[in-house]
Coordinates of C-alpha atoms and ligand atoms in Angstrom, one line a residue:
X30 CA 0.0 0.0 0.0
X31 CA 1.4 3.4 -0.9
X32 CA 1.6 5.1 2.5
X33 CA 1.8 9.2 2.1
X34 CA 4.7 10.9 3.9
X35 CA 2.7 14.0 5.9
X36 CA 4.5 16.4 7.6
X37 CA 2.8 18.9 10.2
X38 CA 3.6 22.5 10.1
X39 CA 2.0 24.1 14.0
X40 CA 2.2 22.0 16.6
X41 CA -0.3 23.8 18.7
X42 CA -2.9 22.4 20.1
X43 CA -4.5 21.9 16.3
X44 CA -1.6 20.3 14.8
X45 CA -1.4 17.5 17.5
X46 CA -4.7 16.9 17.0
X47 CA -4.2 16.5 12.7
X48 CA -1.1 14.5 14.0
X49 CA -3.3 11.9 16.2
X50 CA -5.9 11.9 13.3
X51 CA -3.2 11.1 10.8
X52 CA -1.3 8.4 12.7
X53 CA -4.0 6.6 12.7
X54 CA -4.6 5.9 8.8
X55 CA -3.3 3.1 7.4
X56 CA -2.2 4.9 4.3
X57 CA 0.3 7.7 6.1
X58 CA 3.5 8.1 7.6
X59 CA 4.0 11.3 10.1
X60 CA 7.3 12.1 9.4
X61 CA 8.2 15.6 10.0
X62 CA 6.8 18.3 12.4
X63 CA 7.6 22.1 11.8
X64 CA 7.2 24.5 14.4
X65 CA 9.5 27.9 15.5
X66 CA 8.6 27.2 19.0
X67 CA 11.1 24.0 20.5
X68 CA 8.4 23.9 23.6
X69 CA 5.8 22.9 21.3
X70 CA 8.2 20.0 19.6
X71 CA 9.2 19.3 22.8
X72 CA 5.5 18.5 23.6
X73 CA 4.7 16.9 20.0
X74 CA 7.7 14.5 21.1
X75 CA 7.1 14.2 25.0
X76 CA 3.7 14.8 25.7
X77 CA 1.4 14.9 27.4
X78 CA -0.3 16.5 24.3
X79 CA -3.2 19.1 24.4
X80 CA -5.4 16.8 22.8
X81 CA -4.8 14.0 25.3
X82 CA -8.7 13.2 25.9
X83 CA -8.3 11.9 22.0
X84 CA -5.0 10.3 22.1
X85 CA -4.1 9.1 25.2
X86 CA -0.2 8.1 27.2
X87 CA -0.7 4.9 25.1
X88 CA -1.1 6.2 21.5
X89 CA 1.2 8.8 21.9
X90 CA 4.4 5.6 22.7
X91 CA 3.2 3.8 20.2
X92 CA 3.4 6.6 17.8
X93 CA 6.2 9.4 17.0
X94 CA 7.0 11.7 14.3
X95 CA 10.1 11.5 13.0
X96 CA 11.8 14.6 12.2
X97 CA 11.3 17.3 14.2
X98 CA 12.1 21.0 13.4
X99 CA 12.5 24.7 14.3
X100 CA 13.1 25.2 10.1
X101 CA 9.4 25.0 8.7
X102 CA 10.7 26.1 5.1
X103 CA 13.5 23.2 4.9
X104 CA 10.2 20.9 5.5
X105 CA 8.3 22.2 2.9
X106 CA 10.9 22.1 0.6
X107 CA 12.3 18.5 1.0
X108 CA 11.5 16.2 -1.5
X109 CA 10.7 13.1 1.1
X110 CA 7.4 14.7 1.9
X111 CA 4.4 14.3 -0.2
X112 CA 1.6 16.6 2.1
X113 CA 0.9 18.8 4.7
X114 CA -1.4 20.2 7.3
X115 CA -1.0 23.8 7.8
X116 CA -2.1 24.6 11.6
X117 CA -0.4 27.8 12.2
X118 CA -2.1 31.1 13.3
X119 CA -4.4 32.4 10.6
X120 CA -2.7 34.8 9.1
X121 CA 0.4 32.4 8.4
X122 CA -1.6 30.2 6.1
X123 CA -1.3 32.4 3.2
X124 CA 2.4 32.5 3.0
X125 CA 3.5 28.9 4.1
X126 CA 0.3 27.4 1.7
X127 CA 1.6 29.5 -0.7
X128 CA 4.7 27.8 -0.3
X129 CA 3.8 24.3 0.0
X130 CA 1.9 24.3 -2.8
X131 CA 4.7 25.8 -4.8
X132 CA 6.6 22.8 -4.1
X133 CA 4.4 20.5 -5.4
X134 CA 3.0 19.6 -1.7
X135 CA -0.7 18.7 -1.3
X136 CA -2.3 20.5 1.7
X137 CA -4.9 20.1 4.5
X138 CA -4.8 23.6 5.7
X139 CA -6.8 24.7 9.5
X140 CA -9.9 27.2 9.0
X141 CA -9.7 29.8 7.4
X142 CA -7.8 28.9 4.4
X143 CA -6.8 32.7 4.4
X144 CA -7.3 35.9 5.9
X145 CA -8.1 37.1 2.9
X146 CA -10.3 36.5 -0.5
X147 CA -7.6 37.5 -2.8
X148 CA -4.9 35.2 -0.9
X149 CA -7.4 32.7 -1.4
X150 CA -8.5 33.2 -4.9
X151 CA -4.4 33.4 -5.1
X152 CA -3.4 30.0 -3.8
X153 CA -6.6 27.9 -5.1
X154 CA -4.9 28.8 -8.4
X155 CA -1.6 27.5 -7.8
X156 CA -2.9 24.0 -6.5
X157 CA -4.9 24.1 -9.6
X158 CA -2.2 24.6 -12.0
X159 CA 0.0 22.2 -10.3
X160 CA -3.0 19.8 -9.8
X161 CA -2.8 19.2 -5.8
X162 CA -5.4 18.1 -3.4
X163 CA -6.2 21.3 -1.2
X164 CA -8.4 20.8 1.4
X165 CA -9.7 23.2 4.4
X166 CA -10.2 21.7 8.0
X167 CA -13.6 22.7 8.0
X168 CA -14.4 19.9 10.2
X169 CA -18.3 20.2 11.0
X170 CA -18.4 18.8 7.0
X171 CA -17.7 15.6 8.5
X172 CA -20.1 15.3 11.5
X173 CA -23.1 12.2 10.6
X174 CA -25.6 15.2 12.1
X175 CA -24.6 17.6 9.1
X176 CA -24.4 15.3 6.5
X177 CA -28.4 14.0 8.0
X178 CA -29.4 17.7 7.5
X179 CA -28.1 17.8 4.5
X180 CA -30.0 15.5 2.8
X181 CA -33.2 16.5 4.9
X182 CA -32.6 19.9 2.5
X183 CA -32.0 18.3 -0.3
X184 CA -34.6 15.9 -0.4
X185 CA -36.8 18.5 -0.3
X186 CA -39.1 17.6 2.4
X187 CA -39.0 21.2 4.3
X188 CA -39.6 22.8 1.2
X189 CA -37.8 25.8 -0.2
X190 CA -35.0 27.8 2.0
X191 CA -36.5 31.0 3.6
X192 CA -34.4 31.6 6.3
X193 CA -31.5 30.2 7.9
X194 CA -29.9 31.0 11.9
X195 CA -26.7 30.3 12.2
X196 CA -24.4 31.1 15.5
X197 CA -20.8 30.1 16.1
X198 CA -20.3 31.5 20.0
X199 CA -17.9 30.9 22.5
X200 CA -19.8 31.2 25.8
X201 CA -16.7 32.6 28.2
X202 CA -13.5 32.2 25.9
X203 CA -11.3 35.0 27.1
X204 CA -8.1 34.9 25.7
X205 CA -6.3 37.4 26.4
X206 CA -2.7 36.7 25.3
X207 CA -3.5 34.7 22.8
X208 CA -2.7 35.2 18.9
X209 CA -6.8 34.7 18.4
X210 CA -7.7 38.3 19.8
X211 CA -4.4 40.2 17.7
X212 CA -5.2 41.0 14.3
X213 CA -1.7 40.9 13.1
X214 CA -1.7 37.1 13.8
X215 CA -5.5 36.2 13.4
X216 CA -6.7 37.9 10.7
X217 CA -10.4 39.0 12.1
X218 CA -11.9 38.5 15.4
X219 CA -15.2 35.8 16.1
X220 CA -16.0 36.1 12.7
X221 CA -13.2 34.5 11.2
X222 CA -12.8 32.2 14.4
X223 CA -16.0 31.3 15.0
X224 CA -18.7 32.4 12.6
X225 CA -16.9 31.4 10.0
X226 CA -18.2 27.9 10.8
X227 CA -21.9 28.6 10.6
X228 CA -21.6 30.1 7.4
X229 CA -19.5 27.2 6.0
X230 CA -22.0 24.9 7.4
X231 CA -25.0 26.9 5.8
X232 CA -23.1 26.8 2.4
X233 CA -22.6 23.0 2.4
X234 CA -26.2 22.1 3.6
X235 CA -27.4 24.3 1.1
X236 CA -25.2 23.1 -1.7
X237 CA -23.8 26.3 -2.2
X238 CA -26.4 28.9 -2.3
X239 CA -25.5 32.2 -4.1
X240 CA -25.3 35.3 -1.9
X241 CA -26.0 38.6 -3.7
X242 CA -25.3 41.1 -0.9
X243 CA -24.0 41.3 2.9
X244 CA -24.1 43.6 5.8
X245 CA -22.2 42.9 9.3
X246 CA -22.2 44.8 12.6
X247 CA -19.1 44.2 15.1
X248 CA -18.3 45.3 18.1
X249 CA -15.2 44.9 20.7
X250 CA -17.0 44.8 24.0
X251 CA -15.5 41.7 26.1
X252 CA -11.7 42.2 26.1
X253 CA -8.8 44.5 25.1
X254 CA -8.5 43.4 21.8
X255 CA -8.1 45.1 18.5
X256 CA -10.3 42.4 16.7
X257 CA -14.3 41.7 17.2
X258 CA -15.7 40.1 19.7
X259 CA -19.5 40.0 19.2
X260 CA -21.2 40.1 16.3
X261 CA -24.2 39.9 13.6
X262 CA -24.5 39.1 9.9
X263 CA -26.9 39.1 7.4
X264 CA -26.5 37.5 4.0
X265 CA -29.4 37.5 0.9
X266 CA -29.3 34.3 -1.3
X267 CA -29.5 34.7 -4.7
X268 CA -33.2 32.7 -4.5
X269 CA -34.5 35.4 -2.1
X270 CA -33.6 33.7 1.3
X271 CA -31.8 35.0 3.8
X272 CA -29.4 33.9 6.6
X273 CA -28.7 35.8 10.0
X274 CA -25.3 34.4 11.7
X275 CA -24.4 35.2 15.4
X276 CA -20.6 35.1 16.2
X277 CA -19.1 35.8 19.6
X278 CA -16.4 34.7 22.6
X279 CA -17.4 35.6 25.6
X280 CA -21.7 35.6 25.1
X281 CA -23.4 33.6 27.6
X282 CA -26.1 31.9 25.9
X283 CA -28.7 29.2 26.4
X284 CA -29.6 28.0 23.1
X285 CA -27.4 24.6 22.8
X286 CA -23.5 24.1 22.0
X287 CA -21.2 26.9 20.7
X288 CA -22.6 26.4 17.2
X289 CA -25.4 25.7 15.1
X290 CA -27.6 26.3 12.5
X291 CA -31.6 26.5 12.1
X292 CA -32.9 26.2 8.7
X293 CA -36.9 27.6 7.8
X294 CA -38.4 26.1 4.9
X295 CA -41.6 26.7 3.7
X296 CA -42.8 23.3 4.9
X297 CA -40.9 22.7 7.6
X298 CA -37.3 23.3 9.8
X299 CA -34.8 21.5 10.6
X300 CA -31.5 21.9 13.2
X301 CA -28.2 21.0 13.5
X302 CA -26.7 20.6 17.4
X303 CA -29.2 19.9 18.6
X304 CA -30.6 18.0 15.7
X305 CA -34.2 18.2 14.9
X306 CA -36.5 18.4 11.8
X307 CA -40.3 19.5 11.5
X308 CA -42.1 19.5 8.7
X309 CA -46.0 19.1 7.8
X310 CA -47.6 15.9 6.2
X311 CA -50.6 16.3 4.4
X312 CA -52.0 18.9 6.4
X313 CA -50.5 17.2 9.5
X314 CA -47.8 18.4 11.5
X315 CA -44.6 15.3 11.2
X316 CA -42.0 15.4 13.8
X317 CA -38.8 13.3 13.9
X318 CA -35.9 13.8 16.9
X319 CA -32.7 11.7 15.6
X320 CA -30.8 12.9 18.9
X321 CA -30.5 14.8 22.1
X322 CA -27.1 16.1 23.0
X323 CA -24.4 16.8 21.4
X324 CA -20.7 17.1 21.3
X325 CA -19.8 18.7 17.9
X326 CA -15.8 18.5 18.4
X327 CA -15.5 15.5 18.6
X328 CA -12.5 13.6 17.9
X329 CA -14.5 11.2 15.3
X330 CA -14.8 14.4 13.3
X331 CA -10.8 15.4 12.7
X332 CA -10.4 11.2 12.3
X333 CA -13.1 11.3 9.5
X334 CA -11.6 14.6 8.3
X335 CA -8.1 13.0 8.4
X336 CA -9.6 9.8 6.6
X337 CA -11.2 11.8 3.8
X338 CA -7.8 13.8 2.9
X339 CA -5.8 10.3 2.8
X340 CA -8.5 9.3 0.1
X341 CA -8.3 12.5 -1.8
X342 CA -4.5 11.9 -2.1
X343 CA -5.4 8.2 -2.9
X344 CA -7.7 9.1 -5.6
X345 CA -5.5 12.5 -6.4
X346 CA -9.2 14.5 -6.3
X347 CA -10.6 17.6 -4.5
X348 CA -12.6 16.5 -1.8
X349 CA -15.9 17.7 0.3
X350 CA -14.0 20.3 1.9
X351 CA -12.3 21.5 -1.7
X352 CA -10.2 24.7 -1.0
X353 CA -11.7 25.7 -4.6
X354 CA -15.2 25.5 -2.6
X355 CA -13.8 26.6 0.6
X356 CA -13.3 30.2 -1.6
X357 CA -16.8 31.3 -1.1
X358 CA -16.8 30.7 2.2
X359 CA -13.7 33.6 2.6
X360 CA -15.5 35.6 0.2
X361 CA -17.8 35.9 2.1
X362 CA -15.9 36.5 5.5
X363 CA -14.0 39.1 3.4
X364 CA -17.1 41.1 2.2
X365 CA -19.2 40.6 6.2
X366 CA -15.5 42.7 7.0
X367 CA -15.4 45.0 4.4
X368 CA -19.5 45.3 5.5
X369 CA -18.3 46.6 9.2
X370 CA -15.4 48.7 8.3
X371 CA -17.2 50.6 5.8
X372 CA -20.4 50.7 7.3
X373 CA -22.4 49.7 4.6
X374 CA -24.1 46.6 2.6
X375 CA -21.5 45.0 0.6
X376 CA -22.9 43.2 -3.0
X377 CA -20.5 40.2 -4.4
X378 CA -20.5 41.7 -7.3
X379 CA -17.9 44.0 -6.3
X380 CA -16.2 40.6 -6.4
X381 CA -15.5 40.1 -10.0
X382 CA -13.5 40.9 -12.3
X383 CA -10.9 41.4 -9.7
X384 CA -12.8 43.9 -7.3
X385 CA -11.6 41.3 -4.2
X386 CA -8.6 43.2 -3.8
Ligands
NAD423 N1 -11.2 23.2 13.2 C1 -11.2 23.5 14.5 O1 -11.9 22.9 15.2 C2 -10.2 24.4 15.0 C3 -10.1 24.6 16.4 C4 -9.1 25.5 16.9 C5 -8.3 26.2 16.0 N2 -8.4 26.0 14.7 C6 -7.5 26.6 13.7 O2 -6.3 25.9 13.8 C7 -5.2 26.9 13.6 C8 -4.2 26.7 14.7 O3 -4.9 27.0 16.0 P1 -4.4 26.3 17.3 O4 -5.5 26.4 18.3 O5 -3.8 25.0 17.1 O6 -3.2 27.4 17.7 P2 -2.0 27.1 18.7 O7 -1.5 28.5 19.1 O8 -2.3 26.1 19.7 O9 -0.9 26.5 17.7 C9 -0.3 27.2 16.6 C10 1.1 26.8 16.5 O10 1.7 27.3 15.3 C11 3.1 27.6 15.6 N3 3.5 28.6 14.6 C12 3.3 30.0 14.5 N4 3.9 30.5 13.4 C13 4.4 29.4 12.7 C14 5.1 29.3 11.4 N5 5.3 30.3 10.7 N6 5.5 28.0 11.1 C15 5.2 26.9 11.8 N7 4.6 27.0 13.0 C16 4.2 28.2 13.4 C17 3.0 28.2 17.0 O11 4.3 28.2 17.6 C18 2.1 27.2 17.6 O12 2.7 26.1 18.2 C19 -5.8 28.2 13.5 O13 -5.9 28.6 12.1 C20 -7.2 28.1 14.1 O14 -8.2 28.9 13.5 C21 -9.3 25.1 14.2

């Protein structure tokens, strides 16, 4: 069996978990690890690792990567790896994708693929020309509870898409050192952090809707950061819907996990997290409740995630989490930004022919 040489590039708390994810297919070989910080190697090779609830003192003996390093570039250059996983701070992603792909590496990179549309638009076409899987760790793609609503959508049972409620919220996350809350290093605030998964979410239930026009509000309310921390966006589909996304860190709220989605058709809902569907059956109201309580980060999702990349390079084909796809998801981070700095609705259209710059 051809087993793929992967090499980890961030060995934060992300990176470990890609590297536990990894280890266990079949079809890959760990073999390098690139990070600036010798604590974090020292960790990758030591332990105990962040993600130790998914790979525990046992796994991690059994396991080890096998080239360590401070020089990230010498990794993505060497010709005895085949693909990476980019988990470095957002706004690193650009510039070491960039890279990778430049040397002929296919790439798994961490959410969000950029911090930008036109670094995205920018690297999707260098994978292209040099015909590389690129896939975005947009991991709610692989949860069984997305895929169900999915096809609850597309089946057409709650009719056509009205409305959808999204929210990706932290309910007390106050980091205050950390790279999240510093735009130089992160790119956006709980947008790009957190509501960014909503919105990805919406786009893949919906099997990529067109939006037509955007407007955002953002405020910095919780911490001393120069990034949002709370936030609201609205987003018209092409059809006529229209979706409202909540995104936040520090907002204490009641209504299940730290994300979700609600979908309004006009003959029924349905809801991801918890998962529920409604719809009405010949005049009568049909109910259906696959499940109760849910924990959406689980570690089955970055296994799944992990097992779907090893068959993209298998296959040598973009996957459900295409970086070519992923590209309207930034767009549409980029214009809910350019929204709230410029106070005003934002259409796509400003979008083409070049207007993402
Ligand atoms: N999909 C998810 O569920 C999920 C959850 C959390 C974070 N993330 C994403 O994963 C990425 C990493 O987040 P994290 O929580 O692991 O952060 P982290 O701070 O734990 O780890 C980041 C690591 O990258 C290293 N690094 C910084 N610059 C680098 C460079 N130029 N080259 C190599 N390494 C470098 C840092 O030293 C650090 O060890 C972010 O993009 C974040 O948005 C995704």
């Amino acid at each position: 069996m051809e087993r793929f040489r992967i090499a980890i590039i961030g060995a934060g708390k992300m990176g470990i978990t890609h590297c536990g994810a990894l280890m266990e297919q079949d079809a890959v070989r760990v073999v390098a690890a690139g990070d600036p910080d010798t604590k974090k190697l020292r960790v990758l090779a030591e332990g105990p690792w962040p993600s130790i609830e998914y790979y525990d003192d046992d796994f991690q003996r059994l396991y080890r990567v096998e080239n360590l390093s401070i020089n990230t570039g010498e990794i993505l250059a060497s010709p005895d790896v085949d693909a990476v996983v980019v988990s470095t701070p957002n706004a690193s992603h650009y510039e070491i994708v960039r890279a990778a792909l430049a040397n002929g590496k296919h790439v798994l990179v961490e959410k969000p693929m950029t911090v930008t549309y036109e670094q995205a638009r920018q690297v999707v076409e260098i994978a292209e020309i040099n015909n590389l899987v690129f896939s975005v760790g947009q991991c709610w793609r692989f949860h069984p509870e997305v895929e169900y609503v999915r096809n609850v959508v597309g089946s057409g049972l709650i009719g056509e898409i009205v409305k959808v409620k999204g929210y990706g919220i932290h309910e007390s996350w106050m980091p205050e050192s950390s790279w999240f809350v510093k735009r130089e290093f992160a790119g956006g605030g709980a947008l790009i952090d957190m509501g960014i998964h909503p919105i990805d979410t919406m786009r893949y239930v919906l099997d990529a809707p067109g939006f037509s026009h955007v407007h955002a509000e953002m405020l910095t309310r919780y911490g001393p950061y120069d990034v949002e921390d709370i936030g609201t966006a609205l987003l018209t589909m092409d059809e006529g819907g229209f979706a409202q996304i909540e995104f936040g860190w520090a907002n204490v709220h009641s209504d299940g996990v730290e994300s979700s989605l609600q979908i309004f058709g006009t003959k029924g809902y349905v809801r991801l997290f918890p998962t529920t569907v409604k719809y009405a059956v010949s005049g009568t109201r049909g109910e259906f409740l696959p499940s109760e309580k849910h924990n959406y980060l689980t570690k089955e999702l970055y296994s799944a995630q992990a097992s779907h990349f090893v068959e993209c390079l298998q296959k040598r084909e973009q996957g459900i989490n295409s970086a070519e796809d992923n590209l309207e998801t930034i767009k549409l981070i980029d214009a809910l930004y350019r929204s709230s700095s410029e106070k005003r609705l934002v259409s796509l259209g400003e979008y083409e022919d070049g207007g993402g710059k």
